[in-house]
């Protein structure tokens, strides 16, 4: 039986084995840095595999979210952040699609920690200047979701504040990512501004009331 398992493992695509190796047996040990370096080197050497790496990471993250294995979710997002920072090539667009799909999944979660984790990754992504045009990419969902977060009514006041702050940072990230990209929908269009402006004003009003 062991021989059969070992054989099946060897037949798995190399990119899958490299991705699997960045995850420790115990999630509290964090990302396996030495293996992350190997995965990054592989991605840089074979950029055509980036979309598959992103899709496989997305698959693992979705499974871990559904199983409430949040430590592994954090590791997957850390790996994605590092790959985004390291890889700038023609193949990055397909990888970004997988990345944004995972961020969206976290933002849709009812868990505040996952919403904030997804927002932080999106903000890092928004600060990256991409070398290739971003065709057919939509940020409509993110404008809507970050705006909703700005109006959070979470019971715990401290957590509510964190969610609202994350929403504001997310909206700033969307504006930063789209304002100078001619291939994206105009962020200043009413359909977007009608969500962004009220969300910011709502929080300014709350700050003023708190100060009074």
PDB file of C-alpha atoms in Angstrom:
ATOM      1  CA  UNK A   1       0.000   0.000   0.000  1.00  0.00           C
ATOM      2  CA  UNK A   2       2.813   2.400   0.868  1.00  0.00           C
ATOM      3  CA  UNK A   3       4.457   1.660  -2.476  1.00  0.00           C
ATOM      4  CA  UNK A   4       1.242   2.478  -4.331  1.00  0.00           C
ATOM      5  CA  UNK A   5       0.826   5.804  -2.453  1.00  0.00           C
ATOM      6  CA  UNK A   6       4.432   6.734  -3.131  1.00  0.00           C
ATOM      7  CA  UNK A   7       3.973   5.952  -6.808  1.00  0.00           C
ATOM      8  CA  UNK A   8       0.792   8.085  -7.028  1.00  0.00           C
ATOM      9  CA  UNK A   9       2.584  10.976  -5.328  1.00  0.00           C
ATOM     10  CA  UNK A  10       5.427  10.796  -7.826  1.00  0.00           C
ATOM     11  CA  UNK A  11       2.938  10.921 -10.716  1.00  0.00           C
ATOM     12  CA  UNK A  12       1.403  14.173  -9.506  1.00  0.00           C
ATOM     13  CA  UNK A  13       2.394  17.246 -11.537  1.00  0.00           C
ATOM     14  CA  UNK A  14       5.462  18.977 -10.181  1.00  0.00           C
ATOM     15  CA  UNK A  15       3.655  22.260  -9.527  1.00  0.00           C
ATOM     16  CA  UNK A  16       1.141  20.450  -7.302  1.00  0.00           C
ATOM     17  CA  UNK A  17       3.893  18.768  -5.317  1.00  0.00           C
ATOM     18  CA  UNK A  18       5.663  22.099  -4.888  1.00  0.00           C
ATOM     19  CA  UNK A  19       2.440  23.759  -3.690  1.00  0.00           C
ATOM     20  CA  UNK A  20       1.656  20.911  -1.284  1.00  0.00           C
ATOM     21  CA  UNK A  21       5.139  21.170   0.211  1.00  0.00           C
ATOM     22  CA  UNK A  22       4.673  24.771   1.375  1.00  0.00           C
ATOM     23  CA  UNK A  23       2.011  23.600   3.842  1.00  0.00           C
ATOM     24  CA  UNK A  24       3.327  22.176   7.146  1.00  0.00           C
ATOM     25  CA  UNK A  25       1.700  19.271   8.970  1.00  0.00           C
ATOM     26  CA  UNK A  26       0.648  21.678  11.710  1.00  0.00           C
ATOM     27  CA  UNK A  27      -0.707  25.007  10.427  1.00  0.00           C
ATOM     28  CA  UNK A  28       0.639  26.790  13.516  1.00  0.00           C
ATOM     29  CA  UNK A  29       4.155  26.220  12.160  1.00  0.00           C
ATOM     30  CA  UNK A  30       3.354  28.646   9.332  1.00  0.00           C
ATOM     31  CA  UNK A  31       4.466  28.681   5.725  1.00  0.00           C
ATOM     32  CA  UNK A  32       7.446  26.397   4.983  1.00  0.00           C
ATOM     33  CA  UNK A  33       9.795  29.131   3.765  1.00  0.00           C
ATOM     34  CA  UNK A  34      12.411  26.917   2.129  1.00  0.00           C
ATOM     35  CA  UNK A  35       9.747  25.197   0.048  1.00  0.00           C
ATOM     36  CA  UNK A  36       8.094  28.543  -0.750  1.00  0.00           C
ATOM     37  CA  UNK A  37      11.398  29.673  -2.234  1.00  0.00           C
ATOM     38  CA  UNK A  38      11.407  26.536  -4.420  1.00  0.00           C
ATOM     39  CA  UNK A  39       7.848  27.236  -5.573  1.00  0.00           C
ATOM     40  CA  UNK A  40       8.680  30.865  -6.365  1.00  0.00           C
ATOM     41  CA  UNK A  41      11.787  29.841  -8.317  1.00  0.00           C
ATOM     42  CA  UNK A  42       9.718  27.313 -10.278  1.00  0.00           C
ATOM     43  CA  UNK A  43       7.059  29.940 -11.044  1.00  0.00           C
ATOM     44  CA  UNK A  44       9.704  32.372 -12.265  1.00  0.00           C
ATOM     45  CA  UNK A  45      11.375  29.667 -14.358  1.00  0.00           C
ATOM     46  CA  UNK A  46       8.112  28.353 -15.838  1.00  0.00           C
ATOM     47  CA  UNK A  47       5.671  31.308 -15.876  1.00  0.00           C
ATOM     48  CA  UNK A  48       3.290  29.357 -18.125  1.00  0.00           C
ATOM     49  CA  UNK A  49       2.509  27.243 -15.047  1.00  0.00           C
ATOM     50  CA  UNK A  50       1.386  30.255 -12.981  1.00  0.00           C
ATOM     51  CA  UNK A  51      -2.284  29.855 -13.874  1.00  0.00           C
ATOM     52  CA  UNK A  52      -2.217  26.201 -12.782  1.00  0.00           C
ATOM     53  CA  UNK A  53      -0.441  27.095  -9.548  1.00  0.00           C
ATOM     54  CA  UNK A  54      -3.076  29.743  -8.861  1.00  0.00           C
ATOM     55  CA  UNK A  55      -5.946  27.388  -9.684  1.00  0.00           C
ATOM     56  CA  UNK A  56      -4.542  24.669  -7.424  1.00  0.00           C
ATOM     57  CA  UNK A  57      -3.972  27.083  -4.538  1.00  0.00           C
ATOM     58  CA  UNK A  58      -7.542  28.296  -5.049  1.00  0.00           C
ATOM     59  CA  UNK A  59      -8.793  24.718  -4.869  1.00  0.00           C
ATOM     60  CA  UNK A  60      -6.891  24.076  -1.641  1.00  0.00           C
ATOM     61  CA  UNK A  61      -8.038  27.338  -0.062  1.00  0.00           C
ATOM     62  CA  UNK A  62     -11.700  26.664  -0.874  1.00  0.00           C
ATOM     63  CA  UNK A  63     -11.417  23.230   0.703  1.00  0.00           C
ATOM     64  CA  UNK A  64      -9.746  24.606   3.823  1.00  0.00           C
ATOM     65  CA  UNK A  65     -12.365  27.373   4.196  1.00  0.00           C
ATOM     66  CA  UNK A  66     -15.191  24.829   4.020  1.00  0.00           C
ATOM     67  CA  UNK A  67     -13.400  22.656   6.599  1.00  0.00           C
ATOM     68  CA  UNK A  68     -12.724  25.655   8.886  1.00  0.00           C
ATOM     69  CA  UNK A  69      -8.970  25.092   8.675  1.00  0.00           C
ATOM     70  CA  UNK A  70      -8.226  28.790   8.874  1.00  0.00           C
ATOM     71  CA  UNK A  71      -4.527  28.395   9.650  1.00  0.00           C
ATOM     72  CA  UNK A  72      -4.008  26.800   6.238  1.00  0.00           C
ATOM     73  CA  UNK A  73      -6.149  29.515   4.632  1.00  0.00           C
ATOM     74  CA  UNK A  74      -3.737  32.139   5.979  1.00  0.00           C
ATOM     75  CA  UNK A  75      -0.772  30.159   4.626  1.00  0.00           C
ATOM     76  CA  UNK A  76      -2.356  29.938   1.163  1.00  0.00           C
ATOM     77  CA  UNK A  77      -2.953  33.696   1.059  1.00  0.00           C
ATOM     78  CA  UNK A  78       0.606  34.401   2.229  1.00  0.00           C
ATOM     79  CA  UNK A  79       1.887  32.217  -0.605  1.00  0.00           C
ATOM     80  CA  UNK A  80      -0.300  34.040  -3.123  1.00  0.00           C
ATOM     81  CA  UNK A  81       0.902  37.421  -1.899  1.00  0.00           C
ATOM     82  CA  UNK A  82       4.524  36.355  -2.315  1.00  0.00           C
ATOM     83  CA  UNK A  83       3.954  34.951  -5.799  1.00  0.00           C
ATOM     84  CA  UNK A  84       2.197  38.152  -6.879  1.00  0.00           C
ATOM     85  CA  UNK A  85       5.082  40.267  -5.614  1.00  0.00           C
ATOM     86  CA  UNK A  86       7.695  38.070  -7.317  1.00  0.00           C
ATOM     87  CA  UNK A  87       6.120  37.308 -10.694  1.00  0.00           C
ATOM     88  CA  UNK A  88       5.607  39.950 -13.366  1.00  0.00           C
ATOM     89  CA  UNK A  89       5.108  38.331 -16.757  1.00  0.00           C
ATOM     90  CA  UNK A  90       2.646  37.751 -19.594  1.00  0.00           C
ATOM     91  CA  UNK A  91       1.049  34.876 -17.669  1.00  0.00           C
ATOM     92  CA  UNK A  92       0.231  36.910 -14.565  1.00  0.00           C
ATOM     93  CA  UNK A  93      -3.336  37.755 -15.678  1.00  0.00           C
ATOM     94  CA  UNK A  94      -4.604  34.187 -15.367  1.00  0.00           C
ATOM     95  CA  UNK A  95      -2.949  33.897 -11.966  1.00  0.00           C
ATOM     96  CA  UNK A  96      -4.586  37.154 -10.852  1.00  0.00           C
ATOM     97  CA  UNK A  97      -7.984  35.722 -11.804  1.00  0.00           C
ATOM     98  CA  UNK A  98      -7.445  32.848  -9.360  1.00  0.00           C
ATOM     99  CA  UNK A  99      -6.133  35.270  -6.748  1.00  0.00           C
ATOM    100  CA  UNK A 100      -9.159  37.570  -6.998  1.00  0.00           C
ATOM    101  CA  UNK A 101     -11.495  34.580  -6.852  1.00  0.00           C
ATOM    102  CA  UNK A 102      -9.897  33.547  -3.553  1.00  0.00           C
ATOM    103  CA  UNK A 103     -10.037  37.084  -2.152  1.00  0.00           C
ATOM    104  CA  UNK A 104     -13.724  37.225  -3.083  1.00  0.00           C
ATOM    105  CA  UNK A 105     -14.340  33.940  -1.273  1.00  0.00           C
ATOM    106  CA  UNK A 106     -12.771  35.344   1.897  1.00  0.00           C
ATOM    107  CA  UNK A 107     -14.742  38.587   1.637  1.00  0.00           C
ATOM    108  CA  UNK A 108     -17.981  36.593   1.316  1.00  0.00           C
ATOM    109  CA  UNK A 109     -17.225  34.729   4.536  1.00  0.00           C
ATOM    110  CA  UNK A 110     -19.119  35.539   7.725  1.00  0.00           C
ATOM    111  CA  UNK A 111     -15.841  35.388   9.649  1.00  0.00           C
ATOM    112  CA  UNK A 112     -14.468  38.928  10.252  1.00  0.00           C
ATOM    113  CA  UNK A 113     -10.890  37.610  10.367  1.00  0.00           C
ATOM    114  CA  UNK A 114     -11.251  36.135   6.871  1.00  0.00           C
ATOM    115  CA  UNK A 115     -12.815  39.342   5.546  1.00  0.00           C
ATOM    116  CA  UNK A 116      -9.896  41.357   6.910  1.00  0.00           C
ATOM    117  CA  UNK A 117      -7.375  38.797   5.601  1.00  0.00           C
ATOM    118  CA  UNK A 118      -8.889  39.041   2.119  1.00  0.00           C
ATOM    119  CA  UNK A 119      -8.896  42.849   2.271  1.00  0.00           C
ATOM    120  CA  UNK A 120      -5.229  43.007   3.294  1.00  0.00           C
ATOM    121  CA  UNK A 121      -4.256  40.772   0.373  1.00  0.00           C
ATOM    122  CA  UNK A 122      -6.312  42.879  -2.032  1.00  0.00           C
ATOM    123  CA  UNK A 123      -4.630  46.073  -0.801  1.00  0.00           C
ATOM    124  CA  UNK A 124      -1.177  44.528  -1.373  1.00  0.00           C
ATOM    125  CA  UNK A 125      -2.283  43.534  -4.866  1.00  0.00           C
ATOM    126  CA  UNK A 126      -3.596  47.049  -5.537  1.00  0.00           C
ATOM    127  CA  UNK A 127      -0.131  48.475  -4.833  1.00  0.00           C
ATOM    128  CA  UNK A 128       1.495  46.291  -7.503  1.00  0.00           C
ATOM    129  CA  UNK A 129       2.163  47.900 -10.867  1.00  0.00           C
ATOM    130  CA  UNK A 130       1.467  45.201 -13.431  1.00  0.00           C
ATOM    131  CA  UNK A 131       3.623  44.916 -16.534  1.00  0.00           C
ATOM    132  CA  UNK A 132       0.849  43.525 -18.755  1.00  0.00           C
ATOM    133  CA  UNK A 133      -2.615  44.929 -19.639  1.00  0.00           C
ATOM    134  CA  UNK A 134      -5.452  43.560 -17.493  1.00  0.00           C
ATOM    135  CA  UNK A 135      -8.124  42.660 -20.041  1.00  0.00           C
ATOM    136  CA  UNK A 136     -11.624  41.547 -18.986  1.00  0.00           C
ATOM    137  CA  UNK A 137     -11.060  42.104 -15.283  1.00  0.00           C
ATOM    138  CA  UNK A 138     -13.967  43.437 -13.247  1.00  0.00           C
ATOM    139  CA  UNK A 139     -13.871  45.017  -9.808  1.00  0.00           C
ATOM    140  CA  UNK A 140     -17.638  45.548  -9.472  1.00  0.00           C
ATOM    141  CA  UNK A 141     -17.960  42.868  -6.804  1.00  0.00           C
ATOM    142  CA  UNK A 142     -15.170  44.423  -4.752  1.00  0.00           C
ATOM    143  CA  UNK A 143     -16.707  47.897  -4.865  1.00  0.00           C
ATOM    144  CA  UNK A 144     -20.008  46.446  -3.647  1.00  0.00           C
ATOM    145  CA  UNK A 145     -18.509  44.218  -0.980  1.00  0.00           C
ATOM    146  CA  UNK A 146     -16.101  46.798   0.446  1.00  0.00           C
ATOM    147  CA  UNK A 147     -18.972  49.305   0.545  1.00  0.00           C
ATOM    148  CA  UNK A 148     -21.060  46.802   2.514  1.00  0.00           C
ATOM    149  CA  UNK A 149     -18.179  46.323   4.948  1.00  0.00           C
ATOM    150  CA  UNK A 150     -18.059  50.078   5.487  1.00  0.00           C
ATOM    151  CA  UNK A 151     -21.635  49.811   6.821  1.00  0.00           C
ATOM    152  CA  UNK A 152     -20.968  46.777   9.029  1.00  0.00           C
ATOM    153  CA  UNK A 153     -23.304  46.421  12.018  1.00  0.00           C
ATOM    154  CA  UNK A 154     -21.332  43.646  13.710  1.00  0.00           C
ATOM    155  CA  UNK A 155     -22.297  43.370  17.396  1.00  0.00           C
ATOM    156  CA  UNK A 156     -18.796  43.672  18.863  1.00  0.00           C
ATOM    157  CA  UNK A 157     -17.853  47.347  18.490  1.00  0.00           C
ATOM    158  CA  UNK A 158     -14.102  46.720  18.196  1.00  0.00           C
ATOM    159  CA  UNK A 159     -14.573  44.106  15.463  1.00  0.00           C
ATOM    160  CA  UNK A 160     -17.169  46.308  13.739  1.00  0.00           C
ATOM    161  CA  UNK A 161     -14.621  49.113  13.580  1.00  0.00           C
ATOM    162  CA  UNK A 162     -12.006  46.775  12.107  1.00  0.00           C
ATOM    163  CA  UNK A 163     -14.420  45.581   9.432  1.00  0.00           C
ATOM    164  CA  UNK A 164     -15.383  49.147   8.511  1.00  0.00           C
ATOM    165  CA  UNK A 165     -11.729  50.214   8.359  1.00  0.00           C
ATOM    166  CA  UNK A 166     -10.991  47.228   6.121  1.00  0.00           C
ATOM    167  CA  UNK A 167     -13.855  48.295   3.853  1.00  0.00           C
ATOM    168  CA  UNK A 168     -12.400  51.799   3.532  1.00  0.00           C
ATOM    169  CA  UNK A 169      -8.931  50.431   2.768  1.00  0.00           C
ATOM    170  CA  UNK A 170     -10.457  48.076   0.205  1.00  0.00           C
ATOM    171  CA  UNK A 171     -12.226  50.923  -1.583  1.00  0.00           C
ATOM    172  CA  UNK A 172      -8.989  52.921  -1.620  1.00  0.00           C
ATOM    173  CA  UNK A 173      -7.310  49.872  -3.174  1.00  0.00           C
ATOM    174  CA  UNK A 174      -9.953  49.563  -5.900  1.00  0.00           C
ATOM    175  CA  UNK A 175      -9.597  53.249  -6.797  1.00  0.00           C
ATOM    176  CA  UNK A 176      -5.818  52.987  -6.838  1.00  0.00           C
ATOM    177  CA  UNK A 177      -5.938  49.890  -9.062  1.00  0.00           C
ATOM    178  CA  UNK A 178      -8.412  51.250 -11.600  1.00  0.00           C
ATOM    179  CA  UNK A 179      -7.996  55.008 -11.805  1.00  0.00           C
ATOM    180  CA  UNK A 180      -5.030  54.917 -14.199  1.00  0.00           C
ATOM    181  CA  UNK A 181      -6.029  51.756 -16.101  1.00  0.00           C
ATOM    182  CA  UNK A 182      -7.758  52.640 -19.367  1.00  0.00           C
ATOM    183  CA  UNK A 183      -8.859  49.017 -19.824  1.00  0.00           C
ATOM    184  CA  UNK A 184     -11.001  49.116 -16.672  1.00  0.00           C
ATOM    185  CA  UNK A 185     -14.463  50.594 -16.233  1.00  0.00           C
ATOM    186  CA  UNK A 186     -14.294  54.233 -15.160  1.00  0.00           C
ATOM    187  CA  UNK A 187     -14.244  54.202 -11.355  1.00  0.00           C
ATOM    188  CA  UNK A 188     -15.748  57.713 -11.402  1.00  0.00           C
ATOM    189  CA  UNK A 189     -18.953  56.465 -13.068  1.00  0.00           C
ATOM    190  CA  UNK A 190     -22.104  56.988 -10.966  1.00  0.00           C
ATOM    191  CA  UNK A 191     -22.674  53.237 -10.577  1.00  0.00           C
ATOM    192  CA  UNK A 192     -19.444  53.051  -8.557  1.00  0.00           C
ATOM    193  CA  UNK A 193     -19.427  56.485  -6.918  1.00  0.00           C
ATOM    194  CA  UNK A 194     -22.990  55.981  -5.644  1.00  0.00           C
ATOM    195  CA  UNK A 195     -21.573  53.197  -3.466  1.00  0.00           C
ATOM    196  CA  UNK A 196     -18.136  54.582  -2.626  1.00  0.00           C
ATOM    197  CA  UNK A 197     -19.017  58.166  -1.597  1.00  0.00           C
ATOM    198  CA  UNK A 198     -21.900  57.290   0.785  1.00  0.00           C
ATOM    199  CA  UNK A 199     -19.725  54.622   2.417  1.00  0.00           C
ATOM    200  CA  UNK A 200     -16.952  57.115   3.146  1.00  0.00           C
ATOM    201  CA  UNK A 201     -19.374  59.834   4.320  1.00  0.00           C
ATOM    202  CA  UNK A 202     -21.148  57.348   6.593  1.00  0.00           C
ATOM    203  CA  UNK A 203     -17.913  56.600   8.425  1.00  0.00           C
ATOM    204  CA  UNK A 204     -16.893  60.260   8.610  1.00  0.00           C
ATOM    205  CA  UNK A 205     -20.242  61.005  10.220  1.00  0.00           C
ATOM    206  CA  UNK A 206     -19.764  58.221  12.743  1.00  0.00           C
ATOM    207  CA  UNK A 207     -16.295  59.502  13.636  1.00  0.00           C
ATOM    208  CA  UNK A 208     -17.668  62.999  14.238  1.00  0.00           C
ATOM    209  CA  UNK A 209     -20.473  61.644  16.454  1.00  0.00           C
ATOM    210  CA  UNK A 210     -17.999  59.569  18.460  1.00  0.00           C
ATOM    211  CA  UNK A 211     -15.728  62.575  18.992  1.00  0.00           C
ATOM    212  CA  UNK A 212     -18.681  64.664  20.199  1.00  0.00           C
TER     213      UNK A 212
END
